[in-house]
PDB file of C-alpha atoms and ligand atoms in Angstrom:
ATOM      1  CA  MET S  11      96.121 -92.499 -23.837  1.00 48.00           C
ATOM      2  CA  GLN S  12      99.354 -93.272 -22.049  1.00 58.00           C
ATOM      3  CA  TYR S  13      99.799 -94.660 -18.545  1.00 60.00           C
ATOM      4  CA  PHE S  14     102.833 -94.290 -16.337  1.00 62.00           C
ATOM      5  CA  ILE S  15     104.067 -95.767 -13.096  1.00 65.00           C
ATOM      6  CA  ASP S  16     106.806 -93.693 -11.541  1.00 61.00           C
ATOM      7  CA  GLN S  17     107.412 -92.059 -14.921  1.00 63.00           C
ATOM      8  CA  ASN S  18     107.735 -95.418 -16.791  1.00 71.00           C
ATOM      9  CA  GLN S  19     105.195 -95.959 -19.516  1.00 75.00           C
ATOM     10  CA  VAL S  20     103.144 -99.141 -19.066  1.00 74.00           C
ATOM     11  CA  SER S  21     100.047-100.748 -20.599  1.00 74.00           C
ATOM     12  CA  PHE S  22      96.622 -99.981 -19.116  1.00 65.00           C
ATOM     13  CA  GLU S  23      96.439-103.601 -17.838  1.00 71.00           C
ATOM     14  CA  GLU S  24      99.796-103.273 -16.111  1.00 73.00           C
ATOM     15  CA  PHE S  25      98.795 -99.903 -14.759  1.00 64.00           C
ATOM     16  CA  CYS S  26      95.610-101.397 -13.299  1.00 65.00           C
ATOM     17  CA  SER S  27      97.407-104.426 -11.891  1.00 67.00           C
ATOM     18  CA  HIS S  28      99.614-102.159  -9.813  1.00 62.00           C
ATOM     19  CA  VAL S  29      96.695-100.508  -8.149  1.00 54.00           C
ATOM     20  CA  PRO S  30      95.543-102.486  -5.133  1.00 47.00           C
ATOM     21  CA  SER S  31      91.995-103.552  -5.842  1.00 37.00           C
ATOM     22  CA  ALA S  32      90.754-102.962  -2.303  1.00 29.00           C
ATOM     23  CA  LYS S  33      91.076 -99.236  -2.617  1.00 34.00           C
ATOM     24  CA  LEU S  34      92.182 -96.918  -5.310  1.00 39.00           C
ATOM     25  CA  LEU S  35      94.303 -94.973  -2.908  1.00 39.00           C
ATOM     26  CA  VAL S  36      95.962 -96.710   0.021  1.00 36.00           C
ATOM     27  CA  ASP S  37      98.304 -95.698   2.772  1.00 38.00           C
ATOM     28  CA  PHE S  38     101.890 -96.891   2.715  1.00 35.00           C
ATOM     29  CA  ASP S  39     103.781 -95.678   5.769  1.00 38.00           C
ATOM     30  CA  ASP S  40     101.756 -92.478   5.816  1.00 38.00           C
ATOM     31  CA  LEU S  41     102.244 -91.920   2.113  1.00 36.00           C
ATOM     32  CA  ALA S  42      99.094 -91.994   0.073  1.00 39.00           C
ATOM     33  CA  ILE S  43      99.340 -93.560  -3.364  1.00 45.00           C
ATOM     34  CA  ALA S  44      97.568 -91.264  -5.739  1.00 49.00           C
ATOM     35  CA  ILE S  45      96.667 -91.052  -9.366  1.00 55.00           C
ATOM     36  CA  HIS S  46      97.670 -87.823 -10.978  1.00 51.00           C
ATOM     37  CA  CYS S  47      96.300 -86.711 -14.282  1.00 50.00           C
ATOM     38  CA  ASP S  48      98.163 -84.248 -16.443  1.00 50.00           C
ATOM     39  CA  ASP S  49      96.870 -83.302 -19.904  1.00 51.00           C
ATOM     40  CA  ASP S  50      96.577 -86.582 -21.760  1.00 52.00           C
ATOM     41  CA  HIS S  51      98.788 -88.511 -19.366  1.00 51.00           C
ATOM     42  CA  VAL S  52      97.833 -90.426 -16.263  1.00 50.00           C
ATOM     43  CA  TYR S  53     100.485 -90.971 -13.637  1.00 52.00           C
ATOM     44  CA  TYR S  54     100.394 -93.375 -10.739  1.00 50.00           C
ATOM     45  CA  ILE S  55     102.557 -91.843  -8.086  1.00 45.00           C
ATOM     46  CA  ALA S  56     103.106 -91.786  -4.376  1.00 42.00           C
ATOM     47  CA  MET S  57     102.506 -88.541  -2.637  1.00 38.00           C
ATOM     48  CA  ASN S  58     100.927 -87.048   0.434  1.00 39.00           C
ATOM     49  CA  ARG S  59      97.383 -86.339  -0.577  1.00 43.00           C
ATOM     50  CA  GLN S  60      93.894 -86.914   0.636  1.00 49.00           C
ATOM     51  CA  LYS S  61      92.483 -90.266  -0.317  1.00 52.00           C
ATOM     52  CA  VAL S  62      89.805 -90.221  -2.957  1.00 59.00           C
ATOM     53  CA  GLU S  63      87.749 -93.220  -3.927  1.00 70.00           C
ATOM     54  CA  ILE S  64      84.240 -94.018  -5.046  1.00 81.00           C
ATOM     55  CA  LYS S  65      82.533 -96.052  -2.341  1.00 84.00           C
ATOM     56  CA  VAL S  66      79.690 -97.706  -4.231  1.00 91.00           C
ATOM     57  CA  LYS S  67      78.295 -99.594  -1.246  1.00 92.00           C
ATOM     58  CA  ASN S  68      78.287 -96.534   1.022  1.00 90.00           C
ATOM     59  CA  ILE S  69      76.464 -94.465  -1.591  1.00 92.00           C
ATOM     60  CA  LEU S  70      73.867 -97.211  -2.170  1.00 94.00           C
ATOM     61  CA  ASP S  71      73.355 -97.681   1.583  1.00 94.00           C
ATOM     62  CA  TYR S  72      72.791 -93.949   1.901  1.00 93.00           C
ATOM     63  CA  HIS S  73      70.103 -94.003  -0.810  1.00 92.00           C
ATOM     64  CA  GLN S  74      68.510 -97.082   0.740  1.00 92.00           C
ATOM     65  CA  LYS S  75      68.152 -95.273   4.070  1.00 94.00           C
ATOM     66  CA  PHE S  76      66.955 -92.052   2.464  1.00 93.00           C
ATOM     67  CA  PHE S  77      64.246 -93.767   0.409  1.00 92.00           C
ATOM     68  CA  TYR S  78      63.074 -95.793   3.373  1.00 91.00           C
ATOM     69  CA  LYS S  79      61.483 -92.565   4.610  1.00 89.00           C
ATOM     70  CA  ASN S  80      61.056 -90.570   1.375  1.00 90.00           C
ATOM     71  CA  SER S  81      59.066 -91.278  -1.755  1.00 91.00           C
ATOM     72  CA  LEU S  82      60.969 -92.025  -4.949  1.00 90.00           C
ATOM     73  CA  TYR S  83      58.348 -90.249  -7.013  1.00 92.00           C
ATOM     74  CA  SER S  84      58.688 -86.918  -5.214  1.00 91.00           C
ATOM     75  CA  GLN S  85      62.391 -86.580  -5.979  1.00 93.00           C
ATOM     76  CA  PRO S  86      63.112 -83.721  -8.415  1.00 95.00           C
ATOM     77  CA  LEU S  87      65.695 -85.763 -10.330  1.00 96.00           C
ATOM     78  CA  PHE S  88      63.299 -88.689 -10.806  1.00 96.00           C
ATOM     79  CA  LYS S  89      60.460 -86.392 -11.834  1.00 96.00           C
ATOM     80  CA  ALA S  90      62.789 -84.779 -14.344  1.00 97.00           C
ATOM     81  CA  LEU S  91      63.805 -88.167 -15.724  1.00 98.00           C
ATOM     82  CA  GLY S  92      60.145 -89.122 -16.150  1.00 97.00           C
ATOM     83  CA  LEU S  93      59.781 -91.818 -13.488  1.00 96.00           C
ATOM     84  CA  LYS S  94      56.069 -92.489 -12.964  1.00 94.00           C
ATOM     85  CA  LYS S  95      54.172 -94.974 -10.829  1.00 92.00           C
ATOM     86  CA  SER S  96      52.867 -98.056 -12.677  1.00 90.00           C
ATOM     87  CA  GLN S  97      54.584 -97.078 -15.927  1.00 94.00           C
ATOM     88  CA  PRO S  98      57.643 -98.740 -17.450  1.00 95.00           C
ATOM     89  CA  LYS S  99      60.838 -97.145 -16.211  1.00 96.00           C
ATOM     90  CA  PRO S 100      62.625 -95.089 -18.874  1.00 97.00           C
ATOM     91  CA  ARG S 101      66.058 -96.344 -19.961  1.00 98.00           C
ATOM     92  CA  VAL S 102      68.501 -93.708 -18.768  1.00 98.00           C
ATOM     93  CA  LEU S 103      71.975 -92.824 -19.981  1.00 98.00           C
ATOM     94  CA  ASP S 104      73.942 -90.772 -17.448  1.00 98.00           C
ATOM     95  CA  CYS S 105      76.250 -88.909 -19.851  1.00 98.00           C
ATOM     96  CA  THR S 106      78.535 -87.623 -17.080  1.00 97.00           C
ATOM     97  CA  ALA S 107      79.248 -90.423 -14.598  1.00 97.00           C
ATOM     98  CA  GLY S 108      81.895 -88.528 -12.565  1.00 92.00           C
ATOM     99  CA  THR S 109      81.904 -89.861  -9.003  1.00 89.00           C
ATOM    100  CA  LEU S 110      78.853 -92.105  -9.716  1.00 94.00           C
ATOM    101  CA  LYS S 111      76.831 -90.322  -7.061  1.00 93.00           C
ATOM    102  CA  ASP S 112      73.967 -89.390  -9.384  1.00 96.00           C
ATOM    103  CA  ALA S 113      74.304 -92.596 -11.408  1.00 97.00           C
ATOM    104  CA  LEU S 114      73.834 -94.661  -8.247  1.00 96.00           C
ATOM    105  CA  LEU S 115      70.876 -92.524  -7.212  1.00 96.00           C
ATOM    106  CA  ILE S 116      69.260 -93.116 -10.604  1.00 97.00           C
ATOM    107  CA  TYR S 117      70.144 -96.813 -10.357  1.00 97.00           C
ATOM    108  CA  HIS S 118      68.348 -96.968  -7.024  1.00 95.00           C
ATOM    109  CA  GLY S 119      65.151 -95.526  -8.503  1.00 95.00           C
ATOM    110  CA  PHE S 120      65.241 -97.091 -11.957  1.00 96.00           C
ATOM    111  CA  GLU S 121      66.879-100.436 -11.035  1.00 95.00           C
ATOM    112  CA  ALA S 122      69.088-100.145 -14.120  1.00 97.00           C
ATOM    113  CA  ILE S 123      71.326 -97.558 -15.706  1.00 98.00           C
ATOM    114  CA  THR S 124      74.009 -97.040 -18.299  1.00 98.00           C
ATOM    115  CA  CYS S 125      76.505 -94.316 -17.603  1.00 98.00           C
ATOM    116  CA  CYS S 126      79.562 -93.068 -19.428  1.00 98.00           C
ATOM    117  CA  GLU S 127      82.616 -91.004 -18.633  1.00 95.00           C
ATOM    118  CA  ARG S 128      85.294 -89.607 -20.923  1.00 91.00           C
ATOM    119  CA  ASN S 129      88.036 -88.594 -18.513  1.00 83.00           C
ATOM    120  CA  PRO S 130      90.603 -91.359 -18.003  1.00 74.00           C
ATOM    121  CA  LEU S 131      91.172 -90.564 -14.349  1.00 72.00           C
ATOM    122  CA  ALA S 132      87.454 -90.671 -13.608  1.00 82.00           C
ATOM    123  CA  GLN S 133      87.117 -93.813 -15.756  1.00 84.00           C
ATOM    124  CA  PHE S 134      89.811 -95.426 -13.685  1.00 76.00           C
ATOM    125  CA  LEU S 135      88.137 -94.491 -10.387  1.00 80.00           C
ATOM    126  CA  ILE S 136      84.804 -95.827 -11.660  1.00 88.00           C
ATOM    127  CA  GLN S 137      86.174 -99.055 -13.101  1.00 86.00           C
ATOM    128  CA  THR S 138      88.058 -99.773  -9.895  1.00 79.00           C
ATOM    129  CA  ALA S 139      84.957 -99.077  -7.793  1.00 85.00           C
ATOM    130  CA  LEU S 140      82.762-101.309  -9.957  1.00 90.00           C
ATOM    131  CA  GLU S 141      85.275-104.138  -9.902  1.00 85.00           C
ATOM    132  CA  GLN S 142      85.081-103.979  -6.130  1.00 82.00           C
ATOM    133  CA  GLN S 143      81.311-103.861  -6.068  1.00 90.00           C
ATOM    134  CA  PRO S 144      79.834-105.284  -9.286  1.00 93.00           C
ATOM    135  CA  LEU S 145      76.158-104.347  -9.759  1.00 96.00           C
ATOM    136  CA  GLU S 146      73.517-106.062 -11.852  1.00 97.00           C
ATOM    137  CA  ASN S 147      72.014-103.882 -14.600  1.00 98.00           C
ATOM    138  CA  PHE S 148      74.585-101.162 -13.995  1.00 98.00           C
ATOM    139  CA  HIS S 149      76.551-100.591 -17.180  1.00 98.00           C
ATOM    140  CA  PHE S 150      79.551 -98.337 -17.511  1.00 97.00           C
ATOM    141  CA  ILE S 151      80.996 -97.224 -20.836  1.00 97.00           C
ATOM    142  CA  ALA S 152      84.436 -95.614 -20.772  1.00 94.00           C
ATOM    143  CA  LYS S 153      83.688 -93.160 -23.588  1.00 95.00           C
ATOM    144  CA  ALA S 154      82.340 -89.680 -24.195  1.00 96.00           C
ATOM    145  CA  CYS S 155      78.555 -89.563 -24.600  1.00 98.00           C
ATOM    146  CA  THR S 156      79.093 -88.167 -28.080  1.00 97.00           C
ATOM    147  CA  GLU S 157      80.754 -91.484 -29.071  1.00 97.00           C
ATOM    148  CA  ILE S 158      77.870 -93.665 -27.942  1.00 96.00           C
ATOM    149  CA  ASP S 159      74.841 -94.879 -29.892  1.00 97.00           C
ATOM    150  CA  LEU S 160      71.998 -93.093 -28.078  1.00 97.00           C
ATOM    151  CA  GLY S 161      69.331 -95.166 -29.841  1.00 95.00           C
ATOM    152  CA  GLY S 162      68.628 -97.533 -26.949  1.00 95.00           C
ATOM    153  CA  PHE S 163      67.827 -94.844 -24.373  1.00 98.00           C
ATOM    154  CA  ASP S 164      64.661 -92.935 -23.523  1.00 97.00           C
ATOM    155  CA  CYS S 165      66.277 -90.273 -21.416  1.00 98.00           C
ATOM    156  CA  LEU S 166      69.696 -88.596 -21.268  1.00 98.00           C
ATOM    157  CA  TYR S 167      71.064 -87.021 -18.105  1.00 98.00           C
ATOM    158  CA  TYR S 168      73.783 -84.384 -18.477  1.00 98.00           C
ATOM    159  CA  ASP S 169      75.645 -82.909 -15.497  1.00 96.00           C
ATOM    160  CA  PRO S 170      78.789 -81.190 -16.773  1.00 95.00           C
ATOM    161  CA  MET S 171      81.428 -79.482 -14.655  1.00 89.00           C
ATOM    162  CA  TYR S 172      80.642 -75.775 -14.856  1.00 85.00           C
ATOM    163  CA  GLN S 173      83.101 -73.045 -14.042  1.00 78.00           C
ATOM    164  CA  THR S 174      83.030 -72.338 -10.293  1.00 69.00           C
ATOM    165  CA  LYS S 175      81.495 -69.003  -9.526  1.00 59.00           C
ATOM    166  CA  ASN S 176      81.480 -69.231  -5.770  1.00 55.00           C
ATOM    167  CA  ALA S 177      84.942 -70.190  -4.539  1.00 52.00           C
ATOM    168  CA  LYS S 178      83.694 -70.084  -0.952  1.00 56.00           C
ATOM    169  CA  ALA S 179      81.311 -72.975  -1.455  1.00 57.00           C
ATOM    170  CA  LEU S 180      83.677 -75.920  -1.280  1.00 56.00           C
ATOM    171  CA  PRO S 181      82.299 -79.046  -2.907  1.00 61.00           C
ATOM    172  CA  ARG S 182      82.572 -82.441  -1.220  1.00 63.00           C
ATOM    173  CA  LYS S 183      86.045 -84.001  -1.231  1.00 60.00           C
ATOM    174  CA  GLU S 184      85.565 -86.175  -4.312  1.00 64.00           C
ATOM    175  CA  MET S 185      84.183 -83.299  -6.377  1.00 69.00           C
ATOM    176  CA  GLN S 186      87.020 -81.040  -5.210  1.00 69.00           C
ATOM    177  CA  PHE S 187      89.448 -83.702  -6.439  1.00 65.00           C
ATOM    178  CA  PHE S 188      87.606 -83.747  -9.779  1.00 70.00           C
ATOM    179  CA  ARG S 189      87.819 -79.967  -9.987  1.00 72.00           C
ATOM    180  CA  ASP S 190      91.566 -80.061  -9.300  1.00 68.00           C
ATOM    181  CA  HIS S 191      92.396 -82.945 -11.622  1.00 63.00           C
ATOM    182  CA  ILE S 192      89.745 -82.972 -14.312  1.00 70.00           C
ATOM    183  CA  GLY S 193      88.750 -79.337 -14.478  1.00 73.00           C
ATOM    184  CA  ASN S 194      85.790 -77.608 -16.051  1.00 85.00           C
ATOM    185  CA  ASP S 195      84.118 -78.976 -19.146  1.00 87.00           C
ATOM    186  CA  GLN S 196      84.822 -76.497 -21.928  1.00 90.00           C
ATOM    187  CA  ASP S 197      82.418 -77.925 -24.491  1.00 95.00           C
ATOM    188  CA  ILE S 198      79.130 -77.771 -22.568  1.00 95.00           C
ATOM    189  CA  ASP S 199      77.327 -75.807 -25.303  1.00 96.00           C
ATOM    190  CA  SER S 200      78.282 -78.155 -28.116  1.00 97.00           C
ATOM    191  CA  VAL S 201      77.597 -81.356 -26.125  1.00 97.00           C
ATOM    192  CA  PHE S 202      74.252 -79.929 -24.996  1.00 97.00           C
ATOM    193  CA  SER S 203      73.282 -79.151 -28.628  1.00 97.00           C
ATOM    194  CA  TYR S 204      74.405 -82.609 -29.707  1.00 97.00           C
ATOM    195  CA  LEU S 205      72.272 -84.274 -27.027  1.00 97.00           C
ATOM    196  CA  LEU S 206      69.272 -82.060 -27.860  1.00 96.00           C
ATOM    197  CA  LYS S 207      69.463 -83.210 -31.477  1.00 95.00           C
ATOM    198  CA  SER S 208      69.173 -86.855 -30.405  1.00 95.00           C
ATOM    199  CA  LYS S 209      65.413 -86.360 -29.921  1.00 92.00           C
ATOM    200  CA  LYS S 210      65.444 -87.972 -26.495  1.00 97.00           C
ATOM    201  CA  ARG S 211      64.187 -86.532 -23.248  1.00 98.00           C
ATOM    202  CA  LEU S 212      67.166 -84.554 -21.979  1.00 98.00           C
ATOM    203  CA  VAL S 213      67.734 -83.558 -18.357  1.00 98.00           C
ATOM    204  CA  LEU S 214      70.365 -80.921 -17.631  1.00 98.00           C
ATOM    205  CA  LYS S 215      71.532 -80.348 -14.067  1.00 96.00           C
ATOM    206  CA  ARG S 216      72.564 -76.838 -13.087  1.00 95.00           C
ATOM    207  CA  SER S 217      73.008 -74.705 -10.034  1.00 91.00           C
ATOM    208  CA  GLN S 218      70.087 -72.540  -9.010  1.00 90.00           C
ATOM    209  CA  LYS S 219      72.395 -69.527  -9.374  1.00 88.00           C
ATOM    210  CA  SER S 220      73.009 -70.047 -13.081  1.00 89.00           C
ATOM    211  CA  SER S 221      70.445 -69.452 -15.785  1.00 90.00           C
ATOM    212  CA  ALA S 222      68.941 -72.196 -17.902  1.00 94.00           C
ATOM    213  CA  MET S 223      70.335 -73.104 -21.321  1.00 95.00           C
ATOM    214  CA  GLY S 224      67.817 -72.547 -24.094  1.00 94.00           C
ATOM    215  CA  SER S 225      64.159 -72.999 -23.153  1.00 95.00           C
ATOM    216  CA  PRO S 226      63.499 -76.002 -20.958  1.00 97.00           C
ATOM    217  CA  HIS S 227      59.968 -77.454 -21.036  1.00 97.00           C
ATOM    218  CA  HIS S 228      59.999 -78.122 -17.290  1.00 97.00           C
ATOM    219  CA  SER S 229      62.298 -77.412 -14.369  1.00 96.00           C
ATOM    220  CA  TYR S 230      62.362 -79.307 -11.101  1.00 96.00           C
ATOM    221  CA  GLY S 231      64.259 -77.683  -8.310  1.00 88.00           C
ATOM    222  CA  GLU S 232      65.820 -78.446  -5.040  1.00 70.00           C
ATOM    223  CA  LYS S 233      67.356 -75.819  -2.787  1.00 79.00           C
ATOM    224  CA  SER S 234      70.522 -75.372  -4.793  1.00 88.00           C
ATOM    225  CA  THR S 235      70.089 -77.673  -7.767  1.00 94.00           C
ATOM    226  CA  ILE S 236      67.742 -77.421 -10.721  1.00 96.00           C
ATOM    227  CA  TYR S 237      66.992 -80.145 -13.246  1.00 97.00           C
ATOM    228  CA  ASP S 238      65.858 -78.673 -16.571  1.00 97.00           C
ATOM    229  CA  VAL S 239      63.931 -80.982 -18.870  1.00 98.00           C
ATOM    230  CA  TYR S 240      64.007 -80.667 -22.673  1.00 98.00           C
ATOM    231  CA  LEU S 241      61.436 -82.825 -24.411  1.00 97.00           C
ATOM    232  CA  PRO S 242      61.955 -84.261 -27.907  1.00 92.00           C
ATOM    233  CA  ARG S 243      60.192 -82.214 -30.577  1.00 80.00           C
TER     234      ARG S 243
HETATM  235  C1  SAM K   2      80.137 -82.513 -12.672  1.00 81.52           C
HETATM  236  S1  SAM K   2      80.897 -84.029 -13.028  1.00 81.52           S
HETATM  237  C2  SAM K   2      79.563 -85.173 -12.958  1.00 81.52           C
HETATM  238  C3  SAM K   2      79.182 -85.506 -11.564  1.00 81.52           C
HETATM  239  C4  SAM K   2      78.299 -86.711 -11.473  1.00 81.52           C
HETATM  240  N1  SAM K   2      76.937 -86.412 -11.858  1.00 81.52           N
HETATM  241  C5  SAM K   2      78.368 -87.266 -10.069  1.00 81.52           C
HETATM  242  O1  SAM K   2      77.289 -87.570  -9.488  1.00 81.52           O
HETATM  243  O2  SAM K   2      79.474 -87.418  -9.560  1.00 81.52           O
HETATM  244  C6  SAM K   2      81.180 -84.010 -14.741  1.00 81.52           C
HETATM  245  C7  SAM K   2      81.842 -85.293 -15.239  1.00 81.52           C
HETATM  246  O3  SAM K   2      81.380 -85.551 -16.545  1.00 81.52           O
HETATM  247  C8  SAM K   2      82.461 -85.865 -17.383  1.00 81.52           C
HETATM  248  N2  SAM K   2      82.065 -85.443 -18.737  1.00 81.52           N
HETATM  249  C9  SAM K   2      81.892 -84.164 -19.173  1.00 81.52           C
HETATM  250  N3  SAM K   2      81.477 -84.155 -20.439  1.00 81.52           N
HETATM  251  C10 SAM K   2      81.377 -85.446 -20.822  1.00 81.52           C
HETATM  252  C11 SAM K   2      80.991 -86.092 -22.057  1.00 81.52           C
HETATM  253  N4  SAM K   2      80.660 -85.364 -23.138  1.00 81.52           N
HETATM  254  N5  SAM K   2      80.986 -87.436 -22.120  1.00 81.52           N
HETATM  255  C12 SAM K   2      81.345 -88.166 -21.019  1.00 81.52           C
HETATM  256  N6  SAM K   2      81.744 -87.627 -19.841  1.00 81.52           N
HETATM  257  C13 SAM K   2      81.745 -86.290 -19.744  1.00 81.52           C
HETATM  258  C14 SAM K   2      83.634 -85.098 -16.804  1.00 81.52           C
HETATM  259  O4  SAM K   2      84.851 -85.718 -17.166  1.00 81.52           O
HETATM  260  C15 SAM K   2      83.353 -85.208 -15.305  1.00 81.52           C
HETATM  261  O5  SAM K   2      83.903 -86.366 -14.754  1.00 81.52           O
END
């Protein structure tokens, strides 16, 4: 992986040191500093773009408020991951950390999580966010899930970027940024098969409009999102 600042190649450490730690993207005289990802290169450039950052505290505060009024155990994602009252909490690996939204939701319910991410731009956003707001028992691995020893986990959560079918339904700003700069995951079938072979409980997130992969043992649905569960054989 190569990192550039204004087209000059620099080390990852130097690259990071140039990014203000307060925010990934900051305003300078109306110019937003943005990270631009192009094939295998990451550029740190100034341009007029929307700001995108992962706000860990805001996301956690949101979950805190939501679960003040709603039960953890009735949430489809938690049911899918096997969270049960008065039973030890499963050790979860979020294989697709992305904007950390789901990882932080799982963290809220399970009080611990490991998540991983393979895209360098997303890794950078996540690492910057976690430096700002370090969390106990929240572990991030900057690698593809296929490069990680899955032995220490009870449950794997996989939420790949599918091809958009409905261009009218605009995702939230961060996910739109991911779509523009990271793109669809082309290897969903092979990663899914790889994770299935690990003999762990596997939870696959999909849109209600798309059909399930293989034959899930259970499916837990919300209005637009379904969590398919594949149990180890
Ligand atoms: C749809 S997004 C995940 C969204 C995430 N659940 C959230 O709450 O923001 C998919 C992300 O998973 C990453 N990804 C896809 N396949 C992966 C793999 N095999 N290992 C690690 N990361 C992966 C992509 O780079 C992308 O950032």
